Amino acid sequence: MQAPHPQHALAQLWALAGLPQQALEHIHLEGDDPILPSTFAVGCAAQASLAASALAAATLWQLRKGNWPAVQVDMRHAAIECRSERYLLVDGAPPPDPWDKLAGAYRCGDGRWVRLHTNFPHHRDGVLALLGCANERASVAEALLNWQAEAFETAASERGMVVAAMRSFAEWDAHPQAAAIAALPTFTLEQIGDAPVQALPPGDRPLSGIRVLDLSRVIAGPVCGRTLAAHGADVLMITSPRLPAIPSLVMDTGRGKRSAALDLAQAAEHAQLLQLLTHTDIFMQGYRPGGMDDMGLGPKALATSRPGLVYVSLSAYGHQGPWAHKRGFDSLVQTAMGFNHAESSIAGEAAPKPLPMQVLDHASGYLMALGAMAALHRRATVGGSWHVRVSLAQTAHWLRHLGRLPGGLQAPDISAAEAQPYCETAPSGFGQLTAVRHAATLSGLPPHWSLPAVPLGHDPAAWW
């Protein structure tokens, strides 16, 4: 089965967003899959999701000024941006590898495979404690031979660790979480409260005057914030001094944002966040479903205290089904849902074979941005408070059903040297940063980042 034209994939997303169909007349997409070595339409997914977010920005501009900017997205550039962390340079050199030495795939005693995500110290230490072994790959590999793959996945998840057993598509389809995901659209946008119409604030960019609180980490959520900033939003990233971070990802996704630290377990700092919220348009977070509710920061609570708020939630496995509260990352969702098995089967390999980009992360980030801007459009035309929900698993389900490219694994990769023409170099809080430019162009409104990436906690937790 051949992948659909990216315009069709874009139209699917646009219909879900509920934005004016006329907008689709003002976008041009270039390029075709396979753009990277994969049997999945990863280039189409990258281009369509990024293009949808750019077209949403154009739609907000049309709402402001009455005219449509022309939007253009090249698939190769979009694919490179959906691997932006791979091409990052700091003072001309690659940053340290973000992957922990234990992260990766291991065979268990039943012959099946599991993938461990140990990039955060508490996840690594939890896995080592469960296995009762040393912090060495050989020791982990030996200990896992005493486990069955799904039994270890379950035991690790019950302890808050992030592990996935590799499944085929057939095995995933038989899992109850698969049915829960299949019953959901690619993303959801629902009204969660009443509020009067709020016009977009004045400004010379699509998101001028829009204030965004970004409480997310790693890739997907931060990509959403970075995208909103590229179209002119004022994005304030809020991180906890108690939570770990991956420095290279902070550098790459922090462009265009200010960064403040708040410990929400402290009453005074929790109150400070609530004060910020009174002047916030978009609140986005990437914690497991229910985590924000436990802190009094759930969508309905915040929509009550700040009518007109757009609340954006990201999860790993969706907000319905037995895995709704399960933690996860892109690489693990790929493994659990059948992608790694499907790729390895075509390649004739036994070990899990990952997709050539963290496409679930990046595409989910653009879908979050699309949903946020669609909600702003609704707020400006009919009023209300809105909740956008995106999950890596829903994005994965969408990707799977875009179609397959049987010969796709033979496509050439894109080297760092080949990606350089799509990058820009500028000063940052970390040194000279060379990073991928935004892949969308809007006539007369070039997306760009007005602020450099800065270290976590660099700025006060306040609006200007």
Coordinates of C-alpha atoms in Angstrom, one line a residue:
M1 CA 0.0 0.0 0.0
Q2 CA 1.4 3.4 -1.0
A3 CA 1.3 6.3 1.4
P4 CA -1.3 9.0 0.6
H5 CA -0.3 12.3 -0.8
P6 CA 0.6 14.6 2.1
Q7 CA -2.2 17.0 1.1
H8 CA -4.6 14.2 2.0
A9 CA -3.0 13.7 5.4
L10 CA -3.1 17.4 6.0
A11 CA -6.8 17.5 5.1
Q12 CA -7.5 14.8 7.6
L13 CA -5.9 16.9 10.4
W14 CA -7.5 20.1 9.2
A15 CA -11.0 18.5 9.3
L16 CA -10.4 17.5 13.0
A17 CA -9.3 21.0 13.8
G18 CA -12.5 22.4 12.4
L19 CA -10.8 25.4 10.9
P20 CA -12.0 27.1 7.7
Q21 CA -11.6 24.8 4.7
Q22 CA -10.7 27.8 2.5
A23 CA -7.3 27.8 4.2
L24 CA -6.3 24.6 2.3
E25 CA -6.3 26.7 -0.9
H26 CA -3.3 28.7 0.5
I27 CA -0.8 26.0 1.1
H28 CA 1.8 24.2 -1.1
L29 CA 3.6 21.0 -0.1
E30 CA 6.7 19.8 -1.9
G31 CA 8.4 16.4 -1.8
D32 CA 7.5 12.7 -1.6
D33 CA 8.2 9.7 0.6
P34 CA 10.4 7.8 1.2
I35 CA 12.4 10.7 2.5
L36 CA 14.3 8.6 5.1
P37 CA 14.9 4.8 5.4
S38 CA 11.6 3.5 6.7
T39 CA 8.6 1.5 5.4
F40 CA 6.4 4.1 7.1
A41 CA 5.4 7.4 5.7
V42 CA 7.4 9.4 8.2
G43 CA 8.1 12.2 5.8
C44 CA 4.4 12.6 5.1
A45 CA 3.6 12.6 8.9
A46 CA 6.4 15.2 9.5
Q47 CA 5.3 17.4 6.7
A48 CA 1.5 17.2 7.2
S49 CA 1.6 17.8 11.0
L50 CA 4.1 20.7 10.7
A51 CA 2.1 22.2 7.7
A52 CA -1.1 22.0 9.7
S53 CA 0.4 24.0 12.5
A54 CA 1.7 26.6 10.0
L55 CA -1.7 26.8 8.2
A56 CA -3.3 27.3 11.6
A57 CA -1.0 30.3 12.2
A58 CA -2.0 31.6 8.7
T59 CA -5.7 31.2 9.6
L60 CA -5.2 33.3 12.8
W61 CA -3.5 36.0 10.7
Q62 CA -6.5 35.9 8.3
L63 CA -8.7 36.4 11.3
R64 CA -6.6 39.4 12.4
K65 CA -6.1 41.1 9.1
G66 CA -8.5 39.6 6.5
N67 CA -5.9 38.3 4.1
W68 CA -4.4 34.8 3.7
P69 CA -0.6 34.4 3.6
A70 CA 0.7 31.7 1.3
V71 CA 2.2 28.8 3.2
Q72 CA 4.8 26.4 1.9
V73 CA 6.4 23.3 3.5
D74 CA 9.1 21.2 1.9
M75 CA 9.1 17.5 3.0
R76 CA 12.9 17.2 3.3
H77 CA 13.1 20.3 5.5
A78 CA 10.2 19.0 7.6
A79 CA 11.9 15.6 8.1
I80 CA 15.1 17.3 9.1
E81 CA 13.2 19.5 11.6
C82 CA 11.6 16.4 13.0
R83 CA 15.1 15.2 13.8
S84 CA 16.4 18.6 14.9
E85 CA 18.0 17.2 18.0
R86 CA 20.4 15.1 15.8
Y87 CA 21.7 18.1 13.9
L88 CA 22.3 20.5 16.9
L89 CA 25.8 22.0 17.3
V90 CA 27.1 24.1 20.2
D91 CA 30.1 26.2 19.3
G92 CA 30.6 24.0 16.2
A93 CA 30.5 20.7 18.0
P94 CA 27.8 18.2 18.8
P95 CA 26.5 18.3 22.4
P96 CA 26.9 15.2 24.6
D97 CA 24.9 12.1 23.6
P98 CA 21.5 12.4 25.4
W99 CA 21.1 8.6 25.6
D100 CA 22.0 6.8 28.8
K101 CA 24.4 3.8 28.3
L102 CA 21.7 1.4 29.5
A103 CA 19.0 2.7 27.2
G104 CA 17.9 0.4 24.4
A105 CA 16.6 -3.1 23.5
Y106 CA 17.3 -6.3 25.4
R107 CA 16.2 -9.9 24.8
C108 CA 14.4 -11.5 27.8
G109 CA 14.3 -15.1 28.9
D110 CA 11.2 -15.9 26.8
G111 CA 13.0 -14.8 23.6
R112 CA 11.1 -11.6 23.3
W113 CA 12.5 -8.1 23.5
V114 CA 12.0 -5.1 25.8
R115 CA 13.2 -1.5 25.4
L116 CA 14.4 0.4 28.4
H117 CA 14.3 4.2 28.7
T118 CA 16.9 5.2 31.3
N119 CA 17.8 8.7 30.3
F120 CA 16.5 10.1 33.6
P121 CA 18.5 8.9 36.7
H122 CA 15.4 7.9 38.7
H123 CA 14.2 5.7 35.8
R124 CA 17.6 4.1 35.5
D125 CA 17.9 3.5 39.2
G126 CA 14.4 2.0 39.4
V127 CA 15.1 -0.5 36.6
L128 CA 18.4 -1.5 38.2
A129 CA 16.7 -1.9 41.6
L130 CA 14.0 -4.1 40.0
L131 CA 16.6 -6.2 38.3
G132 CA 19.0 -6.3 41.2
C133 CA 22.0 -5.8 39.0
A134 CA 24.9 -3.4 38.3
N135 CA 24.8 -0.3 36.1
E136 CA 26.3 -2.1 33.1
R137 CA 24.7 -3.2 29.9
A138 CA 26.1 -6.8 30.3
S139 CA 24.7 -7.0 33.8
V140 CA 21.3 -5.8 32.7
A141 CA 21.2 -8.2 29.7
E142 CA 22.0 -11.1 32.0
A143 CA 19.4 -10.1 34.6
L144 CA 16.7 -9.8 31.9
L145 CA 17.1 -13.4 30.9
N146 CA 15.4 -14.3 34.2
W147 CA 12.2 -12.4 33.0
Q148 CA 9.5 -12.7 30.5
A149 CA 9.2 -9.5 28.4
E150 CA 5.6 -8.6 29.3
A151 CA 6.0 -9.6 32.9
F152 CA 9.0 -7.2 33.2
E153 CA 7.1 -4.4 31.3
T154 CA 4.2 -4.8 33.8
A155 CA 6.5 -4.9 36.9
A156 CA 8.5 -1.9 35.8
S157 CA 5.3 0.1 35.0
E158 CA 3.8 -0.7 38.4
R159 CA 6.9 1.0 39.9
G160 CA 6.7 4.1 37.7
M161 CA 9.5 3.0 35.4
V162 CA 9.4 3.3 31.6
V163 CA 9.8 0.0 29.8
A164 CA 8.0 -1.5 26.7
A165 CA 7.8 -5.1 25.4
M166 CA 8.1 -5.4 21.7
R167 CA 4.9 -6.4 20.0
S168 CA 3.9 -7.1 16.5
F169 CA 0.9 -5.2 15.0
A170 CA -1.2 -8.3 15.5
E171 CA -0.2 -8.5 19.2
W172 CA -0.8 -4.8 19.7
D173 CA -4.2 -5.0 18.0
A174 CA -5.2 -7.7 20.5
H175 CA -4.3 -5.5 23.4
P176 CA -7.2 -3.6 25.2
Q177 CA -5.3 -0.3 24.9
A178 CA -5.3 -0.7 21.1
A179 CA -9.1 -0.6 21.1
A180 CA -9.1 2.5 23.3
I181 CA -6.7 4.3 20.9
A182 CA -8.6 3.2 17.8
A183 CA -11.8 4.7 19.3
L184 CA -10.2 8.1 19.6
P185 CA -9.5 10.7 16.8
T186 CA -5.9 11.7 16.2
F187 CA -6.4 14.5 18.6
T188 CA -9.3 16.0 20.5
L189 CA -10.6 19.5 21.0
E190 CA -13.5 20.1 23.4
Q191 CA -15.1 23.0 25.1
I192 CA -14.7 22.7 28.9
G193 CA -16.2 26.0 30.0
D194 CA -18.1 29.1 29.1
A195 CA -16.3 32.4 28.4
P196 CA -17.0 35.5 26.3
V197 CA -15.4 35.9 22.9
Q198 CA -11.9 37.1 23.3
A199 CA -10.4 38.8 20.2
L200 CA -6.8 38.2 19.3
P201 CA -4.6 40.9 20.8
P202 CA -3.1 43.5 18.4
G203 CA 0.3 42.7 16.9
D204 CA 2.2 42.1 13.7
R205 CA 2.6 38.3 13.9
P206 CA 0.0 35.5 13.9
L207 CA 0.4 34.9 17.7
S208 CA 1.5 38.4 18.8
G209 CA 0.3 39.0 22.4
I210 CA -0.5 35.4 23.1
R211 CA 1.0 34.2 26.4
V212 CA 1.9 30.5 26.8
L213 CA 2.9 28.6 29.9
D214 CA 4.9 25.6 28.8
L215 CA 5.1 22.9 31.5
S216 CA 6.6 20.2 29.4
R217 CA 9.8 18.3 29.0
V218 CA 11.9 16.2 26.5
I219 CA 10.6 16.7 22.9
A220 CA 6.8 16.7 22.1
G221 CA 5.5 19.4 24.4
P222 CA 8.6 21.6 24.0
V223 CA 8.3 21.4 20.2
C224 CA 4.8 22.7 20.6
G225 CA 6.0 25.7 22.6
R226 CA 8.9 26.2 20.1
T227 CA 6.3 26.2 17.3
L228 CA 4.0 28.7 19.0
A229 CA 7.1 31.0 19.6
A230 CA 8.0 30.8 16.0
H231 CA 4.8 32.5 15.1
G232 CA 5.2 35.2 17.7
A233 CA 3.8 33.9 21.0
D234 CA 5.3 34.9 24.3
V235 CA 6.3 31.5 25.7
L236 CA 7.4 31.1 29.3
M237 CA 8.8 27.6 30.1
I238 CA 8.2 26.5 33.7
T239 CA 10.4 23.8 35.0
S240 CA 10.8 22.2 38.5
P241 CA 14.3 22.4 40.1
R242 CA 13.6 18.9 41.4
L243 CA 13.1 17.3 37.9
P244 CA 15.9 16.2 35.6
A245 CA 16.3 17.5 32.1
I246 CA 18.3 16.6 29.0
P247 CA 20.6 19.6 28.2
S248 CA 20.7 19.2 24.4
L249 CA 17.0 19.0 24.1
V250 CA 16.6 22.1 26.3
M251 CA 19.0 23.9 23.9
D252 CA 17.1 22.8 20.7
T253 CA 13.5 23.2 21.9
G254 CA 14.2 26.3 24.0
R255 CA 14.6 28.7 21.1
G256 CA 12.1 31.5 21.3
K257 CA 11.3 30.9 25.0
R258 CA 12.0 32.4 28.4
S259 CA 12.7 29.9 31.1
A260 CA 11.7 30.0 34.8
A261 CA 11.8 27.5 37.7
L262 CA 9.0 26.9 40.1
D263 CA 8.7 24.1 42.6
L264 CA 4.9 23.4 42.6
A265 CA 5.2 21.4 45.8
Q266 CA 5.9 24.6 47.6
A267 CA 2.7 26.6 48.4
A268 CA 4.2 30.0 47.6
E269 CA 5.5 28.9 44.2
H270 CA 2.3 27.1 43.4
A271 CA 0.4 30.3 44.2
Q272 CA 2.9 32.2 41.9
L273 CA 1.9 29.9 39.0
L274 CA -1.8 30.5 39.7
Q275 CA -1.1 34.2 39.5
L276 CA 0.7 33.8 36.2
L277 CA -2.3 31.9 34.9
T278 CA -4.6 34.9 35.3
H279 CA -2.8 36.5 32.4
T280 CA -2.2 33.3 30.4
D281 CA -3.9 32.3 27.1
I282 CA -2.4 28.8 26.6
F283 CA -1.4 26.4 29.4
M284 CA 0.3 23.2 28.1
Q285 CA 1.6 20.3 30.0
G286 CA 3.0 16.8 29.4
Y287 CA 2.4 14.9 32.6
R288 CA 0.5 11.7 32.9
P289 CA -3.3 12.0 32.9
G290 CA -4.5 13.1 36.3
G291 CA -1.1 14.4 37.4
M292 CA -2.1 18.0 37.1
D293 CA -5.5 17.4 38.7
D294 CA -3.6 16.1 41.8
M295 CA -2.0 19.5 42.1
G296 CA -5.2 21.4 41.5
L297 CA -4.1 22.3 38.0
G298 CA -6.4 20.2 35.9
P299 CA -8.2 21.6 32.9
K300 CA -11.6 22.2 34.4
A301 CA -10.2 23.8 37.6
L302 CA -8.0 26.2 35.6
A303 CA -10.8 27.0 33.1
T304 CA -13.0 27.9 36.1
S305 CA -10.4 30.3 37.5
R306 CA -9.3 31.6 34.1
P307 CA -12.3 31.6 31.7
G308 CA -11.1 31.5 28.1
L309 CA -8.0 29.4 28.9
V310 CA -6.8 27.0 26.2
Y311 CA -5.5 23.9 28.0
V312 CA -3.2 21.5 26.1
S313 CA -2.5 18.1 27.4
L314 CA 0.0 15.5 26.2
S315 CA 0.2 11.9 27.3
A316 CA 1.9 8.7 26.1
Y317 CA -1.0 6.3 25.6
G318 CA -4.1 8.5 25.6
H319 CA -6.7 9.5 28.2
Q320 CA -8.8 6.3 27.8
G321 CA -8.2 2.6 28.3
P322 CA -6.1 0.5 30.8
W323 CA -2.9 2.2 29.9
A324 CA -4.2 5.8 30.2
H325 CA -1.9 6.5 33.3
K326 CA 1.1 4.6 31.9
R327 CA 4.3 6.6 31.4
G328 CA 6.1 6.4 28.1
F329 CA 8.3 8.0 25.5
D330 CA 8.4 8.0 21.7
S331 CA 10.9 5.1 21.5
L332 CA 8.8 3.0 23.9
V333 CA 5.5 3.7 22.2
Q334 CA 7.0 2.7 18.8
T335 CA 8.1 -0.6 20.4
A336 CA 4.9 -1.4 22.2
M337 CA 2.6 -0.6 19.3
G338 CA 4.3 -2.7 16.6
F339 CA 6.5 -0.3 14.6
N340 CA 9.9 -1.7 15.7
H341 CA 8.7 -5.2 14.9
A342 CA 7.3 -4.2 11.5
E343 CA 10.5 -2.5 10.5
S344 CA 12.8 -5.3 11.7
S345 CA 10.6 -7.9 9.9
I346 CA 11.1 -6.2 6.6
A347 CA 14.8 -5.7 7.3
G348 CA 15.2 -9.4 8.2
E349 CA 16.5 -8.5 11.7
A350 CA 15.6 -10.0 15.1
A351 CA 16.2 -6.9 17.3
P352 CA 13.7 -4.1 17.4
K353 CA 14.3 -1.6 14.6
P354 CA 13.3 2.0 15.5
L355 CA 11.9 4.5 13.1
P356 CA 14.5 6.9 11.6
M357 CA 13.2 9.9 13.6
Q358 CA 11.3 10.5 16.8
V359 CA 8.3 11.2 14.6
L360 CA 5.7 10.5 17.3
D361 CA 7.3 13.2 19.5
H362 CA 7.7 15.8 16.8
A363 CA 4.4 15.2 15.0
S364 CA 2.6 15.3 18.4
G365 CA 4.2 18.6 19.2
Y366 CA 2.9 20.1 15.9
L367 CA -0.5 18.6 16.6
M368 CA -0.5 20.2 20.0
A369 CA 0.3 23.6 18.4
L370 CA -2.4 23.0 15.7
G371 CA -5.0 22.2 18.4
A372 CA -3.9 25.2 20.5
M373 CA -4.3 27.6 17.6
A374 CA -7.7 26.0 16.6
A375 CA -8.8 26.6 20.1
L376 CA -7.7 30.3 19.9
H377 CA -9.7 30.6 16.7
R378 CA -12.8 29.3 18.5
R379 CA -12.2 31.5 21.5
A380 CA -12.0 34.5 19.2
T381 CA -15.1 33.6 17.2
V382 CA -17.5 31.8 19.6
G383 CA -15.8 32.1 23.0
G384 CA -15.4 29.4 25.6
S385 CA -12.5 27.6 27.4
W386 CA -11.0 24.7 25.5
H387 CA -9.1 21.5 26.1
V388 CA -6.8 20.0 23.5
R389 CA -5.6 16.4 24.1
V390 CA -2.8 14.7 22.1
S391 CA -1.0 11.5 22.8
L392 CA 2.0 9.7 21.3
A393 CA -0.2 6.6 20.8
Q394 CA -2.9 8.5 18.9
T395 CA -0.2 10.0 16.7
A396 CA 1.2 6.5 16.2
H397 CA -2.2 5.2 15.2
W398 CA -2.5 8.0 12.6
L399 CA 1.0 7.3 11.2
R400 CA 0.4 3.5 10.9
H401 CA -2.8 4.2 8.8
L402 CA -1.1 6.6 6.5
G403 CA 0.2 3.5 4.7
R404 CA 3.5 1.6 4.1
L405 CA 6.4 1.9 1.6
P406 CA 7.7 -1.7 1.2
G407 CA 11.0 -0.5 -0.4
G408 CA 11.3 2.5 2.0
L409 CA 14.2 1.0 4.0
Q410 CA 16.5 1.4 0.9
A411 CA 16.0 5.2 1.0
P412 CA 19.2 7.1 1.9
D413 CA 19.6 8.8 5.3
I414 CA 20.2 12.5 5.7
S415 CA 23.6 13.2 7.0
A416 CA 24.6 16.1 9.3
A417 CA 26.4 17.7 6.3
E418 CA 23.3 17.5 4.1
A419 CA 21.2 19.0 6.9
Q420 CA 23.4 22.1 7.3
P421 CA 21.8 24.2 4.6
Y422 CA 18.6 24.0 6.6
C423 CA 20.2 25.3 9.8
E424 CA 21.0 28.7 11.2
T425 CA 23.6 29.8 13.7
A426 CA 23.0 32.4 16.5
P427 CA 24.2 33.2 20.0
S428 CA 22.4 31.5 22.9
G429 CA 22.8 31.1 26.6
F430 CA 24.9 28.0 25.8
G431 CA 27.3 29.4 23.2
Q432 CA 26.9 29.7 19.4
L433 CA 24.0 27.4 18.6
T434 CA 23.6 25.9 15.1
A435 CA 20.1 24.4 14.9
V436 CA 17.4 23.6 12.2
R437 CA 15.3 26.5 11.0
H438 CA 11.5 26.2 11.0
A439 CA 10.4 24.3 7.9
A440 CA 7.3 26.4 7.1
T441 CA 7.3 29.7 5.2
L442 CA 4.4 32.2 5.4
S443 CA 4.5 35.0 2.8
G444 CA 5.3 38.2 4.6
L445 CA 5.3 36.5 8.0
P446 CA 8.5 34.4 8.2
P447 CA 8.4 32.1 11.3
H448 CA 11.4 32.9 13.5
W449 CA 12.5 32.9 17.1
S450 CA 13.0 36.3 18.6
L451 CA 14.7 35.0 21.8
P452 CA 17.7 32.7 22.1
A453 CA 17.6 29.4 24.0
V454 CA 18.7 29.9 27.7
P455 CA 19.5 27.6 30.6
L456 CA 16.6 26.4 32.7
G457 CA 15.5 28.9 35.4
H458 CA 17.3 31.8 33.6
D459 CA 14.3 34.1 33.9
P460 CA 11.9 35.3 36.6
A461 CA 8.5 33.5 36.7
A462 CA 6.7 36.6 35.5
W463 CA 5.2 38.0 32.4
W464 CA 7.1 41.0 31.0

